[in-house]
Short mmCIF file of C-alpha atoms and ligand atoms in Angstrom, two decimals:
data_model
loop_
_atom_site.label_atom_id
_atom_site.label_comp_id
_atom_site.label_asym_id
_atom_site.label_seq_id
_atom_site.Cartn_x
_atom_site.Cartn_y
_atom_site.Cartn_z
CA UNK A 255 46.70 163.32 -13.56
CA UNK A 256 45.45 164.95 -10.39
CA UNK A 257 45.92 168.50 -10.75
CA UNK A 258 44.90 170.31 -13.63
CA UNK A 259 45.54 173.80 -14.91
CA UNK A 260 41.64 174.77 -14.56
CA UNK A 261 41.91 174.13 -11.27
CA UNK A 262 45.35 176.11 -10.86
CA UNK A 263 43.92 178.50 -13.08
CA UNK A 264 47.72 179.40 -14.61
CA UNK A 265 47.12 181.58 -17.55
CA UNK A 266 43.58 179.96 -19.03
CA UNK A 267 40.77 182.27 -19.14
CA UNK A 268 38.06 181.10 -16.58
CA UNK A 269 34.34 181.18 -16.63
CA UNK A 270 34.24 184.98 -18.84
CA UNK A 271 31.50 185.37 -21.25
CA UNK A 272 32.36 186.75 -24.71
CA UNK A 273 30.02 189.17 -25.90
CA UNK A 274 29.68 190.46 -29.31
CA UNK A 275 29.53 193.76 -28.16
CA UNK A 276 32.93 193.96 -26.20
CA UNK A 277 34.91 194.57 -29.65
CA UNK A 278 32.93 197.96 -30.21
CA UNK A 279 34.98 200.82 -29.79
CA UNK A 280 33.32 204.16 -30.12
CA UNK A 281 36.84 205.52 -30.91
CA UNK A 282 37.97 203.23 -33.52
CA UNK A 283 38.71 205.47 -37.12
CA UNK A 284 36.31 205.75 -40.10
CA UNK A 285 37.48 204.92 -43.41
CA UNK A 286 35.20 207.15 -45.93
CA UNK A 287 33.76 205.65 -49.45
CA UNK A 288 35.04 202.18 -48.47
CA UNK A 289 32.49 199.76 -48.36
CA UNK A 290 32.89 195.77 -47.49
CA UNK A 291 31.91 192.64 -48.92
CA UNK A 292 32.01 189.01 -47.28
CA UNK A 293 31.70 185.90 -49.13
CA UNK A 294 29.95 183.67 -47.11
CA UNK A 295 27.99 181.08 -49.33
CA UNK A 296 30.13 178.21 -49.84
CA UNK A 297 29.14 174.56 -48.31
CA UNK A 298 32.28 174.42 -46.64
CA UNK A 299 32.69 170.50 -48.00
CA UNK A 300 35.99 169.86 -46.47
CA UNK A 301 34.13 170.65 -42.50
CA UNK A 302 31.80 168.05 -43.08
CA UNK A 303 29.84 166.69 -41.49
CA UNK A 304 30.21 170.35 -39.37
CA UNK A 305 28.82 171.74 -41.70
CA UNK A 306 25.73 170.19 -42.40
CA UNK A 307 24.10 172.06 -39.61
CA UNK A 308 26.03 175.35 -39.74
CA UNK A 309 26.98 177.42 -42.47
CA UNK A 310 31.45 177.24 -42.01
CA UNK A 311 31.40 181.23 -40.99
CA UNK A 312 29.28 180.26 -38.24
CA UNK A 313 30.74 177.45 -36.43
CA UNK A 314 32.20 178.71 -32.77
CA UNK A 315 35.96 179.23 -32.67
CA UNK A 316 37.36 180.76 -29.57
CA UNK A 317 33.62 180.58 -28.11
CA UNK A 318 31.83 183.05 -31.12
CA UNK A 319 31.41 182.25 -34.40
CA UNK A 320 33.93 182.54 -36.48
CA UNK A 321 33.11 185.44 -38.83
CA UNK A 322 32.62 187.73 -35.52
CA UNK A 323 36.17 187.64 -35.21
CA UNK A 324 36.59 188.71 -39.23
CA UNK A 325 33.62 191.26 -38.53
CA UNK A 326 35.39 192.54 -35.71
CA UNK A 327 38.96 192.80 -37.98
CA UNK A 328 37.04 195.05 -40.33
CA UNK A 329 34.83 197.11 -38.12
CA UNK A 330 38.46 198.13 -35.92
CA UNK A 331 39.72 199.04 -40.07
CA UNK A 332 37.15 201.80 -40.10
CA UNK A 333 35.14 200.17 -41.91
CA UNK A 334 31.34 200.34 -41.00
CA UNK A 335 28.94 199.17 -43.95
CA UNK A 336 29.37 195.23 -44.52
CA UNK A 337 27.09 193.14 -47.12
CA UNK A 338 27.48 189.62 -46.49
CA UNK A 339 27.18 187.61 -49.71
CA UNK A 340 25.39 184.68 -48.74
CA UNK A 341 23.99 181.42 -50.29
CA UNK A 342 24.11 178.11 -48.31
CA UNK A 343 21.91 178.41 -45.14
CA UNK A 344 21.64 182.32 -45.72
CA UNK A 345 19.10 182.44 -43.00
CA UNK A 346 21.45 181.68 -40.37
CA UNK A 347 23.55 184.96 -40.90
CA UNK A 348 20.70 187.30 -40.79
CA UNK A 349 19.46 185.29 -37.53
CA UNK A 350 22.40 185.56 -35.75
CA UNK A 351 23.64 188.82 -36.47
CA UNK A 352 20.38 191.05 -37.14
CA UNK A 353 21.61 194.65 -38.40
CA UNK A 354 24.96 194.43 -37.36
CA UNK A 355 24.56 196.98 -34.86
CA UNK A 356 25.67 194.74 -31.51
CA UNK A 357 28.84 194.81 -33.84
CA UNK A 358 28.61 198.14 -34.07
CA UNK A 359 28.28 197.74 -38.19
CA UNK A 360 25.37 198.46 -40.59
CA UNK A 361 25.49 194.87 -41.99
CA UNK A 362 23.14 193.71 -44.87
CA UNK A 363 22.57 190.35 -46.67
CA UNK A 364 22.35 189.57 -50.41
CA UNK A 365 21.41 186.24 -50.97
CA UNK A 366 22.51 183.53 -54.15
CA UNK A 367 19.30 181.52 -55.03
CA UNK A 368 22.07 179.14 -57.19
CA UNK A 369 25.24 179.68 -55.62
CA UNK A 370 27.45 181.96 -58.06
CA UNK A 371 31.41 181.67 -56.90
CA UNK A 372 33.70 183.87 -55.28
CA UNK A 373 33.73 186.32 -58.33
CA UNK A 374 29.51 185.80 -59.05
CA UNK A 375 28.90 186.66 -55.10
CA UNK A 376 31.06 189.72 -55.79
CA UNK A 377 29.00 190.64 -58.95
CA UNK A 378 25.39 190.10 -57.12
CA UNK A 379 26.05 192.56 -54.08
CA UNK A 380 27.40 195.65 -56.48
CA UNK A 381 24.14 197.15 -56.73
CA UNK A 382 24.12 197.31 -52.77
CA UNK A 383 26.72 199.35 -52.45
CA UNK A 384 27.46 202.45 -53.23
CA UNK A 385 31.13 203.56 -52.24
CA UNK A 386 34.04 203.58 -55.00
CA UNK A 387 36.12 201.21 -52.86
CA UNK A 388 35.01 197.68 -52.13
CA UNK A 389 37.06 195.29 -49.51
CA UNK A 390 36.19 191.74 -50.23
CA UNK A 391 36.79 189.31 -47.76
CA UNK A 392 36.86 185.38 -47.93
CA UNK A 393 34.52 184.64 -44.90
CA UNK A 394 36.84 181.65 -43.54
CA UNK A 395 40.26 182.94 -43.56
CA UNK A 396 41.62 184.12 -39.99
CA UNK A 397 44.07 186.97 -40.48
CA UNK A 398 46.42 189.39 -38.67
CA UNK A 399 46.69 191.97 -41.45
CA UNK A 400 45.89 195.46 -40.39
CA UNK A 401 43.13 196.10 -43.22
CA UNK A 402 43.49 199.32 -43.48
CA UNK A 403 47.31 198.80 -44.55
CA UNK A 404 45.99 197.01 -47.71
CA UNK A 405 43.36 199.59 -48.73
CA UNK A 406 46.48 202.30 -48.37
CA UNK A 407 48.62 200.42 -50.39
CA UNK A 408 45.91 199.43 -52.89
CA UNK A 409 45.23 203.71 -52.87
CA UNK A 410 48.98 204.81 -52.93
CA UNK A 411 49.42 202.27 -56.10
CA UNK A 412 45.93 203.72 -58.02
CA UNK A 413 45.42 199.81 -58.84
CA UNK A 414 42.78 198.83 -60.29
CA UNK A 415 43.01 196.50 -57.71
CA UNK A 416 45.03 195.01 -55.14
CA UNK A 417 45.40 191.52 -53.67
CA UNK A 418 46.70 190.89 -49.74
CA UNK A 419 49.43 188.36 -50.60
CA UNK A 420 51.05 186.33 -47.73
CA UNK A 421 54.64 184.52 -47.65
CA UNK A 422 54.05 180.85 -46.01
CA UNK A 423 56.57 178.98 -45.43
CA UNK A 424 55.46 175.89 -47.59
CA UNK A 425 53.87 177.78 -50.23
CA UNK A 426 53.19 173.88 -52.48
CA UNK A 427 49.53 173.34 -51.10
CA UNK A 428 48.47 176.97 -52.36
CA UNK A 429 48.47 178.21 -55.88
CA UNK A 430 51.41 181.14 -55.72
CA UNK A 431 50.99 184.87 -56.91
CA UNK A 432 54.51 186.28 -58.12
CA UNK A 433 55.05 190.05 -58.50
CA UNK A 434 57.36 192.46 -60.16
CA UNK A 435 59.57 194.98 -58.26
CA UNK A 436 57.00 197.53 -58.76
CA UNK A 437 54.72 195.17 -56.18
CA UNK A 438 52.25 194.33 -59.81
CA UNK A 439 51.06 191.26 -59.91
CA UNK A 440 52.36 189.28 -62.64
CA UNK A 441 50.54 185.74 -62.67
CA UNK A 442 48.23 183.77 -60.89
CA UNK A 443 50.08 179.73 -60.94
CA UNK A 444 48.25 176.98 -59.64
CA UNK A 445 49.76 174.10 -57.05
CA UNK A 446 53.15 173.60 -57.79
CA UNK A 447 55.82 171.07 -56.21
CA UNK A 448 58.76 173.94 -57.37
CA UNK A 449 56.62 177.05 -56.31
CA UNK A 450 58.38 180.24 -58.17
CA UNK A 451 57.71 182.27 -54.72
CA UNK A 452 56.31 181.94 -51.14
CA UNK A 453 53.73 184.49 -51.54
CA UNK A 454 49.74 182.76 -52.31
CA UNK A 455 46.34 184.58 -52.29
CA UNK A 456 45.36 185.70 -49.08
CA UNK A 457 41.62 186.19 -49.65
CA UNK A 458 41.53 189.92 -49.39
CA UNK A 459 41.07 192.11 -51.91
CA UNK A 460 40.46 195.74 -52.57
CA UNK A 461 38.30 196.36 -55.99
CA UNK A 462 37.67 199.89 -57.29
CA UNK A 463 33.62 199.64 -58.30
CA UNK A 464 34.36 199.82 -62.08
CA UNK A 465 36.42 196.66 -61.75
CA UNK A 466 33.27 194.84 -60.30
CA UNK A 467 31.61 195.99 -63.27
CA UNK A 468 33.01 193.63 -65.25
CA UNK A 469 32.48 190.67 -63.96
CA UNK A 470 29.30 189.16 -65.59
CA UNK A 471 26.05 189.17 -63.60
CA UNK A 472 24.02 186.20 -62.08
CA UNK A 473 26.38 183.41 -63.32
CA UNK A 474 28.58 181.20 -61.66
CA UNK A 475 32.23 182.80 -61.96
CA UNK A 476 35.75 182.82 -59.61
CA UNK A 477 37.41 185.61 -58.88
CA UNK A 478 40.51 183.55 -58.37
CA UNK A 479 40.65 181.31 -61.34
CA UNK A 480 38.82 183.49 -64.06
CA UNK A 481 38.53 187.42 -63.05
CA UNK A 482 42.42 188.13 -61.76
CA UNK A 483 43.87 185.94 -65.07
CA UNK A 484 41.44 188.47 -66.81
CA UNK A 485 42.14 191.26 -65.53
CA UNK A 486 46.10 190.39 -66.06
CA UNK A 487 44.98 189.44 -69.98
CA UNK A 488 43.28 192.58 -69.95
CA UNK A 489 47.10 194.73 -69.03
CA UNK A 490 44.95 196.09 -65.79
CA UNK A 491 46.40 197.17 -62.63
CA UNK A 492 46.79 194.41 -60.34
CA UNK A 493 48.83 195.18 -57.31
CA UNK A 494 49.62 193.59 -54.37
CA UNK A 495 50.21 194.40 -50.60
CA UNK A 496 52.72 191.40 -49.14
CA UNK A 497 53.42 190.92 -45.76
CA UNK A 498 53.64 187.89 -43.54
CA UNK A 499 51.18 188.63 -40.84
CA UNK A 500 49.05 185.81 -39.47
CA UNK A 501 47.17 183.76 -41.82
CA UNK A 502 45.14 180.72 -41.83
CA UNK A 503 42.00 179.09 -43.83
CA UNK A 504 40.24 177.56 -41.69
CA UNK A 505 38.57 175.49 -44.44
CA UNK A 506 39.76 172.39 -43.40
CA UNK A 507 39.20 170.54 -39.64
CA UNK A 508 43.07 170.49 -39.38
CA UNK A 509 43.18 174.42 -39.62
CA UNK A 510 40.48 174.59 -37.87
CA UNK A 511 41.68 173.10 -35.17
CA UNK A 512 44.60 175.19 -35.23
CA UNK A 513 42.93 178.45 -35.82
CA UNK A 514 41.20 178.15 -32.73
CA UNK A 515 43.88 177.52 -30.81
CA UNK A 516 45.81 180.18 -31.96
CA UNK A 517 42.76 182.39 -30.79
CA UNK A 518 42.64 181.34 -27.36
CA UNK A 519 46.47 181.07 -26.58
CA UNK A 520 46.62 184.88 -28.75
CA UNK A 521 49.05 183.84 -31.22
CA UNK A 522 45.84 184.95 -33.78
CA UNK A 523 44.61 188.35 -32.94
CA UNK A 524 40.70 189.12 -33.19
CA UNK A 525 39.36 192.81 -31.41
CA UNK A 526 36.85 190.31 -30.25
CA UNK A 527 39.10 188.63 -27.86
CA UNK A 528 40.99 191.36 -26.82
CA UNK A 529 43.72 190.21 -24.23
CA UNK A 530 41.88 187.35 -23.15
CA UNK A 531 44.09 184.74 -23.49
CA UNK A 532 45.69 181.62 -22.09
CA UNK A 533 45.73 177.99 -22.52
CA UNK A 534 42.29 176.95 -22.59
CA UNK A 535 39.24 178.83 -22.45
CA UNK A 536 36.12 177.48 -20.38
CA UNK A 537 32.58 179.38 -20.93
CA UNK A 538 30.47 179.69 -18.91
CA UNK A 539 27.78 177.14 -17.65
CA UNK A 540 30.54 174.33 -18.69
CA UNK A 541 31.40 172.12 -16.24
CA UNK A 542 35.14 171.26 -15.57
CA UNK A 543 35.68 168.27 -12.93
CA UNK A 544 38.47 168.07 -10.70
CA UNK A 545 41.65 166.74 -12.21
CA UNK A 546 40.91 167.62 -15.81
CA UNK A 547 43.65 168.80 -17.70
CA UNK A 548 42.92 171.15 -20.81
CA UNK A 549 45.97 172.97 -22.56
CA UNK A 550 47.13 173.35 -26.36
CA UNK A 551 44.45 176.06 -26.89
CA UNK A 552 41.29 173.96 -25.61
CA UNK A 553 37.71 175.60 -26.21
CA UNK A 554 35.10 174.20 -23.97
CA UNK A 555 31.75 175.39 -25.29
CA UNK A 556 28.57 176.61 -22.84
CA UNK A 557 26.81 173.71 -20.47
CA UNK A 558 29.42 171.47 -21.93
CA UNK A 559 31.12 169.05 -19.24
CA UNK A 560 34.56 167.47 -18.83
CA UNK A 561 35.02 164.68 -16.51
CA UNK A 562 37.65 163.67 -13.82
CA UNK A 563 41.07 162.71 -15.67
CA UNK A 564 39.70 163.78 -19.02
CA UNK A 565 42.37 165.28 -20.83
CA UNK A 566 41.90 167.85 -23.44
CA UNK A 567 45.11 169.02 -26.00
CA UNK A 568 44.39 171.53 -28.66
CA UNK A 569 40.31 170.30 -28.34
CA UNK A 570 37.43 172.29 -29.64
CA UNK A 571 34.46 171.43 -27.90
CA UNK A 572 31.27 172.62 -29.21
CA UNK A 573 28.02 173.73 -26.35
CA UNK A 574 26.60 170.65 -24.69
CA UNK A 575 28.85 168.06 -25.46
CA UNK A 576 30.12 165.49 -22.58
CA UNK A 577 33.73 164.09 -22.08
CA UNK A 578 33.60 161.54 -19.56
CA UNK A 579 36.52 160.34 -17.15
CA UNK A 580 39.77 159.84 -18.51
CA UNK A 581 38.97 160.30 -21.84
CA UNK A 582 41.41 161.97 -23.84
CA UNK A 583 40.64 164.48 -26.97
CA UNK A 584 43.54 166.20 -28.96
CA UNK A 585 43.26 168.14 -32.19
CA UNK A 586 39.85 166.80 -32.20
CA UNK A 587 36.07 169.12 -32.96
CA UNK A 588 33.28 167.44 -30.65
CA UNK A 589 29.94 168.56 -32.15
CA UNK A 590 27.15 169.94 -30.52
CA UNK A 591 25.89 167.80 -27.74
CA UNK A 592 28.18 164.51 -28.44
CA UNK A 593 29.34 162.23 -26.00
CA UNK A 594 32.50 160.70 -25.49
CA UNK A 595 32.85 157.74 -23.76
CA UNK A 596 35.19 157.06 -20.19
CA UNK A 597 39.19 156.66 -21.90
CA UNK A 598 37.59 156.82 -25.31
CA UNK A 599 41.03 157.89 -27.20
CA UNK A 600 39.76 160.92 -30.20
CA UNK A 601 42.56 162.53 -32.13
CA UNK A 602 42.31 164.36 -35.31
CA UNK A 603 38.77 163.59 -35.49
CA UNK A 604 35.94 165.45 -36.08
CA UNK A 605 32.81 164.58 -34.01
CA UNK A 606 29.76 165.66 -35.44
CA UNK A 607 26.75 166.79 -33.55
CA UNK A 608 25.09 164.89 -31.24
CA UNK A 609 27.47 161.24 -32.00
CA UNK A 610 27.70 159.11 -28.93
CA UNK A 611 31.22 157.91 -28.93
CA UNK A 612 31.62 154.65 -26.63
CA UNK A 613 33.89 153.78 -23.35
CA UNK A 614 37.58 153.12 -24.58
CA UNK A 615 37.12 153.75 -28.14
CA UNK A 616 39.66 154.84 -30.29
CA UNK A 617 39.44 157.11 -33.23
CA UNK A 618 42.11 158.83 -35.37
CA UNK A 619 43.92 160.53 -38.07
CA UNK A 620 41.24 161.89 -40.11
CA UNK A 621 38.27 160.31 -38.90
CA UNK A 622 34.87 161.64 -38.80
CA UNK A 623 31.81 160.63 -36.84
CA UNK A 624 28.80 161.98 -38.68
CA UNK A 625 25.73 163.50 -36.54
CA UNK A 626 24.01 160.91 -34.18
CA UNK A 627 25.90 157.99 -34.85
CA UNK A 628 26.94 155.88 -31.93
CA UNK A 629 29.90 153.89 -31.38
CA UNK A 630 29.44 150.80 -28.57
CA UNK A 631 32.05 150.53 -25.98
CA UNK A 632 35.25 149.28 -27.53
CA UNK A 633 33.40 149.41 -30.85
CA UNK A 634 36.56 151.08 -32.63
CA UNK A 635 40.21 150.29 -31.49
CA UNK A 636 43.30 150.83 -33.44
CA UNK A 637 45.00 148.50 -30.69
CA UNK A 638 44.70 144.74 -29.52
CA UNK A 639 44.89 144.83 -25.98
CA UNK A 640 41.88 144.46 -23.90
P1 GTP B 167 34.78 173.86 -49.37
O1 GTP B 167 33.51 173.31 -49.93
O2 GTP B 167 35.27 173.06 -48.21
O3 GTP B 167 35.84 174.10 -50.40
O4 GTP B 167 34.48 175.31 -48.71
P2 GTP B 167 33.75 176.59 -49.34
O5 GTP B 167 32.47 176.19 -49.94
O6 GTP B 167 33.66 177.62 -48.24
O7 GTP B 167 34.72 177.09 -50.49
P3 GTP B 167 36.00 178.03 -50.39
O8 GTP B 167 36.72 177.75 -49.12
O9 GTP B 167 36.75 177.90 -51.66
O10 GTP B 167 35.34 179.47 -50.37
C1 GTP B 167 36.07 180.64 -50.06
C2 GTP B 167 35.09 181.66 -49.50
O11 GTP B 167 34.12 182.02 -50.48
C3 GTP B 167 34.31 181.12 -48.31
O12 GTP B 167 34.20 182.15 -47.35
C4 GTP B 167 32.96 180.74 -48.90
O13 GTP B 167 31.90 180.90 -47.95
C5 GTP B 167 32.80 181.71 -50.04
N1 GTP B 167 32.08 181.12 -51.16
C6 GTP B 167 32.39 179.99 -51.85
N2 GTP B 167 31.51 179.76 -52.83
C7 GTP B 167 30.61 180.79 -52.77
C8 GTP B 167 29.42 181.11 -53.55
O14 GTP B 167 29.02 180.42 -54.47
N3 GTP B 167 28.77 182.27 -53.20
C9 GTP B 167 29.17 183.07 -52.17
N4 GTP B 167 28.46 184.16 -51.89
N5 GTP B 167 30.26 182.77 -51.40
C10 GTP B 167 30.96 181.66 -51.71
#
């Protein structure tokens, strides 16, 4: 391969720096008496060995971390006071982000000593806020929903509250949430091979305060499994805004890998992009070498370094990490600071931090290097030649 789109520069987005600050917009609307919540305590298992080092919200996607592009969603809603409900690696939210105001938010922490669930992390924050309408957010799902849509339909109902629903089209890997024709939400199913409807749990959700009342304090509950049957049991007002906007968890390394594509190429809106977008996305201080080919999405991350021939297809390279000469990386994560090897072969494989992946090595389908391991050259091959 000797040319390469960095070089051609056709449509990637060269050498920018994304700042937190370029998604405040002084003339963005305020939403009165709505407050929001974020749950962002969970170990994020399923990004392992990512997330041994950094908390899932936090790992870079599109070249910030990932819950600046959920901040950003709900700051352009109106929104402007934001609690994060935090347990695992709480420090590294209050590190990184401060008071919110770069964000142009008033952002505080509340902080699980024994992590209590989606619907527990809800409970804990309530005496923080103070507004009669809470937004609660999942901190890992990248969405396309206008927010503010949700809160009017959750305020044109009078719900008690109301649940974003998406349709998917393959709605068997997600419990599914059917409605009547009133838009009330009639049931909460799990995982089904014959789902009774596309539409599954989005992980937004608008709560009037009373509702949050109920759930008990400072033990482990889940607002998905035990509060919304409840509140169903109970014959409250559960409604539900549908649409089929972008959606994605990015809980596991497949959709992550997706997810950040879909950032950089704009086919997942985030106010902290803007219209930056194109096939790969190079930041600054990373160095791209002549004949490198990046497309599908690519992310290479600061001081990071591609070498000649290296082609990279829907790869999310973390800062610092190396891909020497002809190496080729698709669908893959490379950690912080790992190396791979000259014509090392990665595909959907997660590299953790700091691994040192050997010449001509192949890994694939699943794998996952965890941090500082190191491969020798040709010390993994799915093939027999030499
Ligand atoms: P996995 O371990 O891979 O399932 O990921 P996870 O721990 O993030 O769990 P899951 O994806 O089900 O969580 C959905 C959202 O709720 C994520 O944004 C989590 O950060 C958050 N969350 C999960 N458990 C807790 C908790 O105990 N407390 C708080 N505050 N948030 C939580």
């Amino acid at each position: 391969m000797s040319t390469s789109n960095h070089e051609k520069g056709t449509g990637h987005v060269d050498n920018h720096t994304v700042r937190e600050s370029d998604s405040v917009e002084e003339s963005d609307p305020v939403i009165e008496d709505v407050q929001a919540v974020v749950l962002v305590g969970g170990q994020g298992t399923r990004l392992r060995p990512l997330t041994l080092s950094a908390p899932k919200p936090m790992l870079p996607t599109a070249g910030l971390p990932f819950l600046t592009h959920l901040l950003s969603r709900i700051r352009a809603a109106g929104i402007r006071d934001v609690v994060l409900s935090t347990s695992y690696k709480a420090e590294v939210f209050s590190e990184y982000y401060g008071d919110g105001s770069k964000l142009g938010l008033n952002l505080r922490y509340v902080t699980e000593d024994e992590p209590l669930g989606t619907g527990g992390g809800i409970r804990n924050v309530l005496d923080d806020l103070t507004a009669g309408t809470i937004v609660v957010f999942n901190g890992d799902v990248l969405g396309g929903t206008d927010v503010r849509d949700v809160i009017e339909t959750h305020r044109e109902a009078g719900a008690d509250v109301t649940i974003h629903l998406v349709r998917v089209s393959d709605p068997r890997a997600f419990g599914c949430v059917p409605t009547d024709d009133d838009g009330r939400v009639t049931a909460f199913l799990e995982k089904t091979q014959d789902p009774p409807t596309d539409q599954i749990n989005a992980g937004t959700y608008v709560f009037t305060r009373e509702i949050i009342e109920t759930i008990p304090f400072g033990v482990p509950v889940s607002v998905e499994r035990e509060v919304f049957p409840r509140l169903l049991a109970e014959g409250k007002h559960v409604h539900a805004h549908v649409d089929h906007a972008y959606w994605r968890d990015m809980g596991t390394p497949e959709d992550f890998v997706r997810g950040s594509a879909d950032l950089v190429r704009g086919i997942a809106p985030s106010p902290a992009l803007g219209d930056r977008h194109g096939e790969s996305l190079v930041h600054e201080g990373a160095g791209v070498a002549p004949g490198a080919l990046l497309i599908g999405g690519t992310v290479v991350g600061r001081g990071a370094e591609v070498g000649p021939r290296a082609r990279l297809d829907g790869a999310v390279v973390f800062d610092g990490a190396v891909i020497e000469a002809g190496a080729v990386v698709e669908r893959s994560i490379i950690g912080f600071g790992a190396r791979i090897g000259p014509r090392a072969l990665i595909r959907d494989t997660v590299v953790g931090d700091g691994a040192d992946i050997g010449a001509r090595c192949e890994l694939l389908r699943g794998a996952r290097v965890w941090p500082g391991i190191q491969i020798p050259d040709n010390g993994v091959r799915f093939s027999t030649d030499v």
